[in-house]
XYZ file of C-alpha atoms in Angstrom:
281
model
C 68.614 -10.156 13.328
C 70.875 -9.469 10.376
C 71.922 -5.949 9.407
C 72.776 -4.757 5.925
C 76.371 -4.385 7.058
C 76.643 -8.128 7.590
C 76.498 -8.912 3.865
C 74.235 -11.886 4.493
C 73.137 -12.433 0.899
C 75.194 -13.878 -1.981
C 76.971 -11.061 -3.805
C 76.599 -12.908 -7.070
C 72.806 -12.745 -6.896
C 72.921 -9.083 -5.966
C 75.128 -8.252 -8.956
C 72.837 -10.236 -11.255
C 69.814 -8.345 -9.967
C 71.510 -4.977 -10.370
C 72.534 -5.836 -13.923
C 68.992 -6.847 -14.836
C 67.242 -4.082 -12.973
C 68.343 -0.935 -14.771
C 65.299 0.373 -16.604
C 64.628 3.383 -18.751
C 62.736 6.047 -16.821
C 59.225 6.802 -18.030
C 58.977 9.732 -20.386
C 57.430 12.876 -18.941
C 56.675 16.329 -20.249
C 59.112 18.911 -18.916
C 59.614 22.604 -19.410
C 62.441 23.726 -21.755
C 64.361 25.031 -18.748
C 64.201 21.672 -17.013
C 65.003 19.826 -20.231
C 68.355 21.605 -20.398
C 69.358 20.389 -16.951
C 70.895 17.030 -16.079
C 68.660 14.007 -16.514
C 67.359 12.595 -13.227
C 69.108 9.474 -12.004
C 67.333 6.272 -12.944
C 66.207 4.285 -9.897
C 68.301 1.094 -9.976
C 65.333 -1.012 -8.903
C 62.978 0.149 -11.679
C 62.394 -2.675 -14.191
C 59.065 -1.821 -15.847
C 60.730 -1.342 -19.242
C 62.465 -4.715 -19.250
C 60.990 -6.691 -22.211
C 61.473 -10.041 -20.478
C 58.420 -9.361 -18.285
C 54.830 -9.084 -19.474
C 52.684 -6.961 -17.185
C 49.312 -5.251 -17.272
C 46.236 -4.331 -15.210
C 43.695 -7.129 -14.817
C 40.212 -7.555 -13.377
C 38.947 -10.617 -11.555
C 35.659 -11.657 -10.046
C 34.421 -11.287 -6.504
C 31.098 -12.811 -5.528
C 30.571 -13.661 -9.192
C 31.124 -10.106 -10.454
C 34.250 -8.702 -12.193
C 34.665 -5.946 -9.649
C 38.238 -6.150 -8.337
C 41.207 -4.819 -10.241
C 44.793 -5.869 -9.900
C 48.183 -5.708 -11.568
C 49.676 -8.867 -13.039
C 53.192 -9.618 -14.252
C 54.696 -12.830 -15.596
C 57.857 -13.936 -17.388
C 57.717 -13.599 -21.174
C 59.221 -17.055 -21.637
C 56.732 -19.904 -21.988
C 56.284 -22.115 -18.954
C 54.597 -22.307 -15.583
C 55.821 -20.310 -12.605
C 55.068 -20.053 -8.869
C 52.809 -17.145 -7.964
C 53.436 -14.400 -5.424
C 50.732 -12.076 -4.112
C 51.877 -8.473 -3.730
C 49.891 -6.826 -0.941
C 50.237 -3.066 -1.005
C 49.977 -0.649 1.888
C 48.429 1.999 -0.364
C 46.793 2.259 -3.775
C 48.367 -0.107 -6.305
C 48.531 2.741 -8.828
C 51.740 3.945 -7.163
C 54.306 2.786 -9.696
C 56.559 0.825 -7.380
C 53.768 -1.741 -6.870
C 53.479 -2.656 -10.596
C 57.277 -2.503 -10.633
C 57.432 -5.034 -7.786
C 55.218 -7.375 -9.814
C 57.474 -6.927 -12.854
C 60.599 -7.541 -10.764
C 59.063 -10.790 -9.535
C 58.405 -11.813 -13.134
C 62.034 -11.179 -14.056
C 63.027 -13.454 -11.179
C 60.853 -16.315 -12.422
C 57.570 -15.733 -10.606
C 54.070 -14.564 -11.458
C 53.293 -11.449 -9.434
C 49.737 -10.261 -8.745
C 48.849 -7.170 -6.725
C 45.117 -7.310 -5.865
C 43.584 -3.871 -5.447
C 42.659 -4.218 -1.795
C 41.930 -0.464 -1.726
C 39.281 -0.620 -4.461
C 36.728 0.848 -2.053
C 38.553 4.185 -1.937
C 37.064 7.008 -4.011
C 39.428 9.264 -5.944
C 38.480 12.076 -3.600
C 40.109 10.280 -0.660
C 43.666 11.608 -0.753
C 44.785 12.259 2.818
C 45.399 9.465 5.302
C 42.403 10.526 7.382
C 40.166 10.553 4.304
C 41.379 7.106 3.280
C 40.799 5.679 6.726
C 37.289 7.113 6.833
C 36.431 5.792 3.368
C 37.692 2.279 4.122
C 36.414 2.012 7.695
C 33.843 -0.629 6.776
C 36.278 -2.601 4.615
C 37.689 -4.811 7.349
C 40.722 -7.083 7.413
C 38.335 -9.961 6.678
C 37.095 -8.133 3.572
C 40.657 -7.450 2.447
C 41.616 -11.100 2.825
C 38.516 -12.070 0.870
C 39.715 -9.759 -1.923
C 43.112 -11.471 -1.900
C 41.543 -14.923 -1.920
C 39.646 -13.860 -5.060
C 43.037 -13.005 -6.566
C 44.349 -16.441 -5.596
C 41.416 -18.061 -7.357
C 42.134 -15.932 -10.446
C 45.732 -17.138 -10.460
C 44.693 -20.775 -10.207
C 42.955 -20.449 -13.582
C 45.965 -19.003 -15.425
C 47.830 -21.474 -17.627
C 51.214 -19.933 -16.770
C 50.807 -20.342 -12.982
C 52.358 -23.436 -11.457
C 50.079 -25.568 -9.315
C 50.789 -25.456 -5.612
C 51.148 -22.854 -2.918
C 51.613 -19.100 -3.130
C 54.024 -16.574 -1.760
C 52.774 -13.379 -0.092
C 54.831 -10.181 -0.176
C 53.451 -7.168 1.657
C 54.358 -3.602 2.521
C 53.370 -1.890 5.800
C 49.677 -2.744 6.335
C 50.104 -5.233 3.503
C 52.985 -6.877 5.361
C 50.747 -7.425 8.347
C 47.959 -8.756 6.124
C 50.424 -11.138 4.419
C 51.140 -12.717 7.803
C 47.469 -12.838 8.819
C 46.586 -14.403 5.453
C 49.247 -17.061 5.932
C 47.927 -17.823 9.406
C 44.501 -18.460 7.895
C 45.465 -20.232 4.672
C 47.612 -23.319 4.246
C 48.156 -22.305 0.624
C 50.642 -19.578 1.581
C 54.091 -21.168 1.622
C 56.225 -18.063 2.183
C 55.767 -14.544 3.579
C 57.918 -11.488 2.966
C 56.945 -8.470 5.058
C 58.491 -5.047 4.531
C 58.149 -2.908 7.699
C 54.877 -4.638 8.681
C 52.209 -2.909 10.713
C 51.611 -3.898 14.336
C 50.438 -7.505 14.492
C 49.022 -9.273 17.526
C 50.096 -12.738 18.620
C 46.535 -14.040 18.266
C 46.348 -12.955 14.615
C 49.348 -15.056 13.634
C 49.107 -17.911 16.121
C 48.614 -20.440 13.311
C 51.281 -19.030 10.995
C 53.678 -21.822 10.033
C 55.094 -20.673 6.679
C 58.595 -19.164 6.803
C 58.650 -15.377 7.251
C 61.245 -12.860 6.118
C 61.031 -9.312 7.501
C 62.767 -6.164 6.215
C 62.835 -2.928 8.179
C 64.992 0.180 8.339
C 66.645 1.246 11.575
C 65.312 4.784 11.011
C 61.727 3.724 10.312
C 59.482 6.502 11.611
C 56.281 4.464 11.283
C 57.202 1.059 12.682
C 59.207 1.042 15.940
C 62.003 -1.514 15.997
C 60.671 -2.667 19.356
C 57.505 -3.878 17.601
C 59.586 -5.852 15.121
C 61.553 -7.341 17.998
C 58.321 -8.387 19.736
C 57.017 -9.875 16.489
C 60.210 -11.869 16.016
C 59.923 -13.247 19.565
C 56.304 -14.307 18.990
C 57.166 -16.108 15.752
C 60.164 -17.873 17.241
C 58.178 -18.895 20.328
C 55.614 -20.644 18.147
C 58.372 -22.169 16.001
C 57.571 -20.208 12.864
C 60.759 -19.923 10.790
C 61.661 -16.221 10.719
C 64.541 -14.035 9.641
C 64.701 -10.289 10.258
C 66.932 -7.979 8.226
C 67.687 -4.442 9.406
C 68.888 -1.674 7.078
C 71.004 0.979 8.725
C 69.558 4.491 8.346
C 66.662 3.386 6.138
C 63.220 4.881 6.715
C 59.741 3.527 6.098
C 59.154 2.706 2.429
C 62.838 2.498 1.495
C 62.046 0.186 -1.467
C 59.610 2.688 -3.026
C 61.608 4.645 -5.623
C 58.491 6.771 -6.144
C 59.248 8.377 -2.770
C 62.674 9.997 -3.311
C 63.185 11.295 0.217
C 62.765 7.782 1.618
C 64.047 5.604 -1.208
C 67.391 4.056 -0.261
C 68.872 2.342 -3.342
C 71.493 0.236 -1.565
C 69.007 -1.083 0.976
C 66.384 -1.583 -1.747
C 68.766 -3.640 -3.887
C 70.027 -5.767 -1.009
C 66.567 -6.389 0.435
C 65.247 -7.407 -2.978
C 68.118 -9.829 -3.551
C 67.320 -11.400 -0.175
C 63.609 -11.477 -1.006
C 64.132 -13.321 -4.279
C 66.567 -15.831 -2.757
C 64.071 -16.492 0.064
C 61.128 -16.981 -2.312
C 63.129 -19.345 -4.499
C 63.996 -21.457 -1.466
C 60.451 -21.515 -0.097
C 58.543 -21.931 -3.370
C 60.888 -24.328 -5.200
């Protein structure tokens, strides 16, 4: 395992990402009293306002019907680019998911976040409500949704032919690994604090895997990550695990201020992009 103190990634790439990542915070209505106070700090990983990325919501077909939404981002420059599937652990309307797609676009990829939670009604807000509403939407159904997104990407003129990357958060990190175990089209997996994954689910996973997790993660015990690393190494799946000292679950999500850890977010993203470039070249 490599900790954030080890400085494992190239500093040059990290500086380049930081320089290109500063975005202008979205405008919001505030009271006159708040308007007179200091402006909130801009999250250094927010890039949605960068004009070099084109991004928008999209809809693609499932079983012949245009029923699944998603969020797509691509570089503004003409050309074809490798595609990366962004697999969320919650609704893709949370801004850091579109932002992740946009950040991928700025790094030279096409990012698509399929709405794997499209079965959830607006009324489902608590975790228990969400679990109840999605109880019949199994892992198999979720993977079928993602496969529909892969088919959508194949038909886009700006997507390079070949394999895909899969980048997931929490439950989405687990699904990214399961998807790769089932599909030979996934050439790289990045999993941020992935949910508990059994050895049987990933027995056929051969694509390289990069895992990011905070040492203070309150949702994913480090022991589970250690067990996962042992399973992957035992079956000769290339794997690297990066630990971030003091970081909690969701440390990349700037939409969650108590948990967002800018230094860890920046370093993990630099490592993610370098890894995807190596695996999807």
